[in-house]
Amino acid sequence: MPSLLASVPTSSLFWWATPKNLTAGLVAYLSYEIIYALYFSPLRNVPGSFWARISKIRTLISDIKGDEPEYIIANQEKYGSVFMLEPYKVAICDPSDCRLVLSTHAFRKDRQYGNIEFLEPNMFLTVDPELNKQRRRQIGPALGMASLRRMEPKILAAGVVTLVDKWGALADAAENGEAKGQLLLRLLDDDMHRPVLTSDDRRIVRWVNRAFTLMFMEAILPFLKHSPFNRILRPLYQDASDFITFGNAAIKQRKQELEQIDEAHSDEKPADILQSLIDAEDPESKVRMTSGQVTSENIITLMAGTDTTSNTLSWGIHLLLLHPKYHRRAVEEVRSQFTPDHVITFDEAKARLPYLEACVYETLRLRPVSGNLPRIIPRGGVVIQGYFIPEGYSCSVCLAGANMNPDTWKRPHVFYPGRFVDCDYNKHQVLTFSAGVRVCPGRNLAMVEIMTTLANVLNRFDLRLPEDSLFKPDIRDQHGLPIIMPRNNAVTSAPMFPDRDCNVVISRRK
Ligand code: HEM
């Protein structure tokens, strides 16, 4: 029987959709949202801007503009350490509150992480605490210091040694020994993760960047995963598929190579992350990962560890160059401890370069490359700074906010490495690697790479900003502080104009 509706002309179905009625409907809807947000929402007493209370627009603008840290810091200065971010989401910036939320799996990662489907479930993206715990038991030891010490010769050879060779050759080839202009700190992007990659293949850097874009799109706009919209993302899916195929092939090749090594010579196995992932075993259940799972973890490790580490290095060198007194002190410390051609290892740097380590912590604090960590409020709700936040609502652990919290840090906007000299307490307050049950498992690897790169670069090269740099020690803001190059917060917080602002002049040490 034909539907009754089918016989009604479409125009008469929408008789009510006149401009006047549509406007009235919109006004009624907005009035409801505003009245609810201001007078009835359980979050109505949490401080925050009007716009944050009634819509997600301001956070969307931040996502697009990439000014999330600035937005969070400005809000914290205005409203305090807890404030509205979106109608059902609050921002948390007090380090103790952040630690509380991060300390337990009860605050699950936001559903957005679960929207990402182009990779098999993995330690980073899963919102399932049990899977996360298992993966951390399996993979954790591979990224622990004992394992990294075995890998360190490879890390150094593929990372900083390649870098200083490259920079040395450029300096030697340059007139008057100074290599200028096109030297970007971003050169580090391609150099940092060869410990995991065994080739110079630059496709991997491209795949990592493209996978990030895809991850971002799937998380924020999940409908794009489905037909017909998925056509828009087809090139990204193709890259993701190539990345996965490459990862699977690497495992296959490694397994074939291992077949050549018999049990008696198992210590001849390559000491690298790929091997650690293949060998990883959950000590409780004795479960190991399938090849697909290893690939997924390998890819997510590359994604989580590449830009974060190289951008931190870029920020570190930039901040030192803007603060010549601290730069000089770090250089003097390194050069007083090591001869010019010595390759400084992590243990050496850690034991003998406390000031350099302080500079690294201050960089991590002032320019955290990681952004907000969204979590779901668990059953029963939670009280934070006296405000009750009901279950099912969200909170965002704001690392940039916590690292600038005025109750925790004196003069938080000032780059002052001295606050970390002989002060382990302050080191623990820096939340850039997160904390608690889902703390970054790659933080040791990141510190090995950052410390050894900075130590060896400062030991071998004199660095300075080019004459035409827009950012110099004497170009200051209204508070008298050197202006730091702008950042762009897409997935990690990176220099916004690297081609313009990341240039350095390099010469061999005098
Ligand atoms: C300066 C460098 C780095 C910074 C600042 C950093 C920061 C972070 C942060 C804030 C998280 C928590 C994310 C969240 O809860 O959503 C995280 C998680 C993670 N990081 Fe890092 N990371 C760095 C380097 C690395 C490296 C080198 C690796 C890999 C070897 C790595 C692997 C991971 C993984 C797998 C997770 C997920 C852990 C989980 O959810 O249980 N990170 N990282």
XYZ file of C-alpha atoms and ligand atoms in Angstrom:
553
model
C 0.000 0.000 0.000
C 1.466 3.383 -0.918
C 2.352 5.446 2.089
C -0.034 8.255 2.857
C 2.884 10.615 3.216
C 4.130 9.741 -0.265
C 1.004 11.204 -1.739
C 1.436 14.528 0.077
C 3.372 17.087 -2.003
C 6.737 17.903 -0.376
C 5.983 21.592 -0.386
C 2.974 21.089 1.857
C 5.037 18.999 4.301
C 7.223 22.012 4.954
C 4.446 24.558 5.079
C 5.730 25.703 8.453
C 9.311 26.335 7.282
C 8.899 30.013 6.632
C 11.792 32.356 7.496
C 9.708 33.771 10.309
C 8.994 30.372 11.878
C 12.568 29.176 11.445
C 13.869 32.311 13.147
C 11.383 31.885 15.958
C 12.433 28.237 16.372
C 16.088 29.150 16.471
C 15.500 31.911 18.996
C 13.468 29.528 21.180
C 16.201 26.875 21.005
C 19.000 29.328 21.817
C 16.969 30.833 24.645
C 16.454 27.356 26.101
C 20.193 26.576 25.844
C 21.161 29.868 27.449
C 18.600 29.678 30.252
C 19.543 26.064 30.970
C 23.280 26.843 30.975
C 22.941 29.900 33.210
C 20.268 28.752 35.692
C 19.795 24.986 35.625
C 22.998 23.256 34.483
C 24.813 21.431 37.306
C 27.911 23.332 36.117
C 26.267 26.756 36.379
C 28.470 27.776 39.319
C 31.727 26.787 37.650
C 33.384 30.013 36.468
C 33.894 30.574 32.773
C 32.945 32.618 29.784
C 29.394 32.910 28.489
C 30.351 31.310 25.173
C 32.024 28.315 26.774
C 28.863 27.755 28.805
C 26.514 27.673 25.864
C 28.472 26.172 22.965
C 31.538 24.338 21.763
C 32.308 27.089 19.303
C 35.223 28.603 21.199
C 37.053 25.280 21.579
C 36.418 24.524 17.908
C 37.921 27.886 16.998
C 40.916 27.046 19.202
C 41.302 23.693 17.466
C 41.269 25.394 14.088
C 43.448 28.370 15.050
C 45.791 26.192 17.098
C 45.808 28.648 20.030
C 44.590 26.181 22.652
C 47.411 26.743 25.203
C 47.053 30.536 25.025
C 43.282 30.230 25.427
C 43.651 27.937 28.449
C 46.295 30.101 30.110
C 44.243 33.288 29.605
C 41.150 31.580 31.067
C 43.123 30.319 34.058
C 44.381 33.847 34.747
C 40.827 35.153 34.578
C 38.766 32.410 36.239
C 41.159 30.273 38.300
C 42.239 26.674 37.924
C 38.784 25.214 37.121
C 36.618 26.773 34.434
C 34.091 25.961 31.750
C 35.493 24.788 28.444
C 32.272 23.625 26.800
C 28.672 23.202 28.044
C 29.410 19.719 29.447
C 33.156 19.990 29.923
C 35.374 21.739 32.465
C 39.064 22.564 32.254
C 41.321 21.521 35.130
C 44.642 23.340 35.604
C 45.708 22.756 39.204
C 48.530 20.164 39.141
C 47.132 18.275 42.162
C 43.662 18.076 40.613
C 45.227 16.959 37.331
C 47.136 14.223 39.133
C 43.970 13.102 40.911
C 42.140 12.654 37.599
C 45.095 10.976 35.942
C 45.803 8.656 38.878
C 43.042 6.164 38.113
C 41.446 4.323 35.222
C 38.074 5.385 36.669
C 38.447 8.584 34.627
C 38.427 6.967 31.205
C 39.879 8.517 28.129
C 37.243 10.434 26.224
C 35.090 8.624 23.641
C 36.846 10.639 20.916
C 39.874 8.354 21.225
C 37.633 5.374 20.536
C 36.373 7.018 17.317
C 39.736 6.367 15.722
C 39.436 3.118 13.835
C 42.055 3.050 11.110
C 44.479 1.302 13.475
C 43.909 -1.868 15.491
C 43.179 -1.066 19.147
C 46.416 -0.023 20.832
C 47.809 1.256 24.102
C 47.315 4.936 23.230
C 43.887 4.967 21.635
C 42.056 2.374 23.657
C 39.448 3.586 26.112
C 39.346 0.114 27.686
C 41.401 0.076 30.902
C 41.977 -3.691 30.756
C 43.503 -3.596 27.274
C 45.599 -0.597 28.266
C 46.907 -2.361 31.388
C 47.806 -5.451 29.412
C 49.648 -3.470 26.758
C 51.521 -1.495 29.371
C 52.608 -4.757 31.016
C 53.699 -6.070 27.634
C 55.412 -2.968 26.264
C 56.422 -1.068 29.390
C 59.707 -2.939 29.943
C 60.788 -2.289 26.332
C 60.695 1.436 27.005
C 62.235 1.203 30.487
C 65.759 2.450 31.194
C 67.350 -1.030 31.244
C 66.137 -1.748 27.732
C 66.993 1.767 26.495
C 70.568 1.397 27.748
C 70.926 -1.627 25.465
C 69.500 0.380 22.572
C 71.427 3.558 23.299
C 74.328 2.979 20.863
C 71.750 2.700 18.083
C 69.789 5.677 19.357
C 72.914 7.821 19.372
C 74.210 6.561 16.019
C 70.898 7.102 14.259
C 70.067 10.327 16.081
C 72.552 12.846 17.368
C 75.682 11.394 15.749
C 74.029 11.600 12.321
C 72.896 15.099 13.159
C 76.282 16.442 14.299
C 77.930 14.870 11.241
C 75.404 16.620 9.020
C 75.767 19.973 10.777
C 79.571 19.620 10.920
C 79.741 19.021 7.168
C 77.502 22.034 6.504
C 79.605 24.266 8.761
C 82.857 23.064 7.151
C 81.502 23.697 3.682
C 80.326 27.205 4.518
C 82.416 30.347 3.955
C 83.913 31.497 7.300
C 82.737 28.249 8.895
C 79.227 29.474 9.594
C 76.334 27.577 8.052
C 73.424 29.944 7.735
C 69.902 30.426 6.491
C 68.310 27.176 5.604
C 69.347 25.287 8.717
C 66.116 24.429 10.450
C 65.844 22.891 13.825
C 63.216 20.868 12.062
C 66.030 18.903 10.499
C 65.678 16.995 13.708
C 62.267 15.746 12.643
C 63.776 13.328 10.268
C 66.633 12.346 12.451
C 65.203 11.410 15.768
C 63.487 8.139 15.244
C 65.824 6.030 13.283
C 66.311 3.923 16.403
C 62.951 2.471 15.461
C 63.398 2.789 11.728
C 66.337 1.128 10.194
C 66.380 3.093 6.986
C 66.612 6.688 5.797
C 63.248 6.326 4.128
C 61.449 9.675 4.459
C 58.085 8.182 3.586
C 57.792 7.337 7.250
C 57.854 10.964 8.336
C 55.141 11.683 5.778
C 53.072 8.691 6.955
C 53.327 9.810 10.562
C 52.100 13.297 9.659
C 49.275 11.982 7.480
C 48.233 9.453 10.118
C 47.961 12.310 12.615
C 45.669 14.207 10.277
C 43.520 11.135 9.795
C 43.421 10.503 13.528
C 42.321 14.071 14.139
C 39.577 13.870 11.488
C 38.202 10.535 12.715
C 38.201 11.730 16.321
C 36.554 15.115 15.783
C 34.316 14.373 12.771
C 33.523 10.631 13.017
C 30.881 10.787 10.244
C 33.760 11.253 7.777
C 34.565 7.564 8.246
C 31.367 6.560 6.503
C 30.205 6.618 2.904
C 29.915 8.954 1.027
C 32.104 11.285 3.129
C 34.973 8.794 3.424
C 35.884 9.649 -0.157
C 37.246 12.943 1.128
C 39.673 11.026 3.323
C 40.605 8.427 0.699
C 44.183 9.701 0.162
C 44.754 9.654 3.921
C 43.353 6.122 4.196
C 45.657 5.063 1.370
C 48.683 6.437 3.244
C 47.537 4.750 6.455
C 47.192 1.479 4.595
C 50.694 1.862 3.100
C 52.048 2.602 6.564
C 50.428 -0.545 7.982
C 51.667 -2.657 5.060
C 55.170 -1.310 5.642
C 54.931 -2.122 9.359
C 53.742 -5.671 8.690
C 56.535 -6.201 6.157
C 59.124 -4.983 8.689
C 57.927 -7.591 11.192
C 57.941 -10.343 8.586
C 61.446 -9.431 7.519
C 62.641 -9.292 11.111
C 61.131 -12.712 11.848
C 62.884 -14.167 8.820
C 66.183 -12.689 9.985
C 65.607 -14.147 13.436
C 65.162 -17.606 12.018
C 68.838 -17.416 11.101
C 69.736 -16.907 14.765
C 69.499 -20.028 16.864
C 68.472 -20.118 20.506
C 72.045 -20.296 21.762
C 72.821 -16.954 20.176
C 69.613 -15.169 21.127
C 71.672 -12.295 22.570
C 72.525 -11.458 18.970
C 68.949 -10.300 18.454
C 68.820 -6.649 17.373
C 68.401 -4.281 20.319
C 65.683 -1.976 19.100
C 62.047 -1.117 19.679
C 60.695 -3.310 16.908
C 62.379 -6.330 18.468
C 61.154 -5.376 21.948
C 57.600 -5.173 20.653
C 57.861 -8.545 18.900
C 59.239 -10.142 22.074
C 56.877 -8.327 24.450
C 54.979 -10.657 26.764
C 52.463 -9.957 29.491
C 54.111 -11.410 32.622
C 50.686 -12.174 34.132
C 48.901 -13.942 31.285
C 51.996 -14.756 29.158
C 50.051 -13.316 26.205
C 52.124 -11.939 23.348
C 50.977 -9.617 20.589
C 49.953 -10.694 17.108
C 51.830 -9.174 14.156
C 48.896 -6.821 13.525
C 48.992 -5.652 17.119
C 52.756 -5.128 16.997
C 52.336 -3.022 13.860
C 49.609 -0.956 15.465
C 51.743 -0.343 18.580
C 54.788 0.393 16.435
C 52.885 2.980 14.408
C 51.307 4.618 17.444
C 54.711 4.741 19.126
C 56.124 6.535 16.098
C 53.195 8.914 16.053
C 53.382 9.624 19.780
C 57.139 9.965 19.887
C 58.328 11.743 16.758
C 56.944 15.280 16.709
C 56.716 15.492 20.476
C 60.442 14.897 20.906
C 61.688 16.906 17.951
C 59.451 19.873 18.764
C 60.638 19.853 22.373
C 64.193 20.052 21.042
C 63.252 22.929 18.771
C 61.649 24.797 21.665
C 64.654 24.053 23.895
C 67.205 25.486 21.471
C 64.983 28.467 20.680
C 64.502 29.284 24.374
C 68.224 29.007 25.069
C 69.029 31.313 22.162
C 66.552 33.863 23.516
C 68.249 33.714 26.918
C 72.010 34.076 26.309
C 72.910 33.969 30.014
C 71.369 30.516 30.440
C 72.651 29.377 27.042
C 76.206 30.343 28.061
C 75.867 28.562 31.375
C 74.630 25.349 29.739
C 77.449 25.477 27.166
C 80.094 26.098 29.848
C 78.771 23.204 31.878
C 78.902 20.767 28.957
C 82.317 21.891 27.737
C 83.827 21.811 31.215
C 82.820 18.168 31.507
C 83.581 16.654 28.110
C 86.203 16.867 25.377
C 84.953 18.215 22.020
C 84.768 14.913 20.175
C 83.336 12.816 22.992
C 79.913 11.325 22.278
C 77.978 12.102 25.459
C 75.672 9.303 26.587
C 72.467 9.724 28.557
C 73.905 8.452 31.848
C 76.847 10.835 31.499
C 74.577 13.758 30.695
C 72.264 12.953 33.580
C 75.079 12.603 36.094
C 77.244 15.528 34.992
C 74.939 18.097 33.398
C 72.401 19.155 36.043
C 72.025 22.618 34.563
C 71.305 21.298 31.089
C 68.724 18.974 32.599
C 67.169 21.986 34.352
C 66.956 23.743 30.958
C 65.162 20.710 29.520
C 62.621 20.668 32.359
C 62.028 24.397 31.991
C 61.440 23.885 28.262
C 59.013 21.049 28.944
C 57.202 23.285 31.444
C 57.002 26.481 29.403
C 56.392 24.889 26.020
C 54.660 21.542 26.626
C 54.186 19.920 23.245
C 51.254 17.879 24.567
C 47.815 19.481 24.802
C 44.646 18.847 26.782
C 43.843 15.328 27.933
C 40.068 14.751 27.862
C 38.607 12.348 30.444
C 35.074 11.220 31.374
C 33.832 11.851 34.928
C 33.169 8.470 36.602
C 30.131 7.138 38.422
C 29.035 9.302 41.343
C 30.616 12.441 39.922
C 33.529 14.279 41.470
C 34.139 17.452 43.447
C 36.998 19.580 42.164
C 37.911 22.868 43.863
C 34.481 22.779 45.503
C 32.568 22.346 42.245
C 30.534 19.203 41.721
C 30.896 17.700 38.246
C 28.332 14.961 37.554
C 29.155 11.555 36.103
C 29.205 11.331 32.329
C 30.352 14.932 31.955
C 33.882 15.570 30.713
C 36.942 17.262 32.034
C 40.065 18.278 30.230
C 43.351 17.933 32.051
C 45.123 21.021 30.718
C 48.848 20.392 30.744
C 49.750 23.861 29.459
C 47.545 25.343 32.178
C 48.978 23.135 34.945
C 52.535 24.002 33.934
C 51.656 27.708 34.250
C 49.536 27.442 37.391
C 50.350 30.600 39.377
C 49.934 28.857 42.763
C 52.545 26.285 41.806
C 55.039 28.325 39.775
C 56.545 31.677 40.674
C 56.477 34.012 37.656
C 55.254 31.201 35.403
C 55.786 33.116 32.139
C 59.508 33.502 32.785
C 61.989 31.009 31.333
C 64.093 30.309 34.411
C 65.902 26.937 34.449
C 67.176 27.677 37.962
C 63.832 26.578 39.405
C 64.803 22.982 38.629
C 68.376 23.018 39.919
C 68.558 20.668 42.917
C 64.777 20.556 43.046
C 63.284 17.165 42.285
C 59.985 18.366 43.727
C 59.580 20.872 40.890
C 60.526 18.250 38.300
C 57.611 16.141 39.506
C 55.255 19.096 39.141
C 55.861 19.305 35.378
C 52.985 17.420 33.758
C 54.123 17.472 30.138
C 54.450 13.678 30.035
C 51.094 13.360 31.840
C 51.008 11.325 35.085
C 49.337 8.355 36.731
C 48.003 5.249 35.092
C 48.357 6.473 31.509
C 51.554 8.446 31.921
C 53.663 8.568 28.759
C 55.507 5.234 28.525
C 57.987 6.831 26.089
C 59.195 9.529 28.479
C 62.512 7.793 29.150
C 63.211 7.439 25.445
C 62.255 11.072 24.899
C 64.598 12.198 27.685
C 67.437 10.069 26.302
C 66.988 11.679 22.891
C 66.540 15.233 24.178
C 69.404 15.197 26.680
C 71.925 13.492 24.409
C 71.042 15.681 21.434
C 71.295 18.942 23.361
C 74.462 17.910 25.209
C 76.306 16.806 22.073
C 75.128 19.740 19.948
C 76.145 22.323 22.582
C 79.447 20.549 23.089
C 80.370 20.662 19.417
C 78.728 23.745 17.959
C 78.323 27.429 18.619
C 74.737 28.337 17.811
C 73.277 31.779 17.295
C 70.142 33.352 15.854
C 70.442 34.819 12.353
C 70.693 38.627 12.113
C 67.252 38.851 10.529
C 65.513 36.684 13.123
C 62.193 38.161 14.256
C 62.798 36.808 17.744
C 65.873 37.898 19.671
C 66.832 38.352 23.318
C 66.305 42.105 23.165
C 62.912 41.981 21.412
C 60.637 41.976 24.424
C 56.963 41.969 25.354
C 55.146 44.383 27.669
C 56.405 42.418 30.712
C 60.015 42.785 29.601
C 60.366 39.119 28.580
C 61.883 37.982 25.264
C 59.065 37.216 22.834
C 58.928 33.499 22.044
C 58.159 32.412 18.482
C 54.428 31.650 18.046
C 53.150 28.114 18.409
C 50.559 26.155 16.581
C 48.731 23.515 18.506
C 47.463 20.921 16.053
C 48.200 17.557 17.621
C 51.445 18.577 19.258
C 52.451 22.135 19.985
C 54.907 23.104 17.274
C 56.522 26.332 16.083
C 53.895 28.003 13.901
C 56.252 29.229 11.189
C 59.206 26.843 11.280
C 60.637 27.962 7.940
C 60.714 31.540 9.182
C 61.496 31.106 12.885
C 63.539 27.933 13.295
C 66.683 29.032 11.542
C 69.973 28.987 13.408
C 73.531 29.822 12.495
C 75.874 26.960 13.244
C 79.659 26.894 13.485
C 82.064 24.467 15.024
C 82.842 25.351 18.645
C 85.611 27.937 19.044
C 58.767 15.073 24.557
C 58.243 13.921 24.174
C 56.930 13.370 24.618
C 55.899 13.970 25.280
C 55.828 15.401 25.798
C 54.855 12.990 25.465
C 53.664 13.226 26.133
C 52.673 12.284 26.315
C 51.418 12.529 26.980
C 50.984 13.844 27.591
C 50.710 11.374 26.963
C 49.302 11.146 27.534
C 48.304 11.229 26.393
C 46.869 10.979 26.808
O 46.584 10.630 27.950
O 46.024 11.122 25.927
C 51.498 10.400 26.279
C 51.100 9.111 26.053
C 51.813 8.222 25.306
N 53.075 8.399 24.794
Fe 54.214 10.067 24.943
N 55.250 11.817 24.896
C 56.513 12.001 24.380
C 57.280 11.059 23.750
C 56.899 9.766 23.524
C 57.721 8.760 22.902
C 59.179 8.957 22.459
C 56.964 7.640 22.804
C 57.301 6.295 22.259
C 58.334 5.636 22.432
C 55.667 7.924 23.388
C 54.623 7.036 23.468
C 53.428 7.268 24.116
C 52.337 6.296 24.190
C 52.318 4.907 23.567
C 51.334 6.894 24.945
C 49.962 6.298 25.328
C 49.970 5.797 26.748
C 48.599 5.375 27.251
O 47.593 5.926 26.817
O 48.549 4.497 28.118
N 55.672 9.226 23.815
N 52.688 10.967 25.901
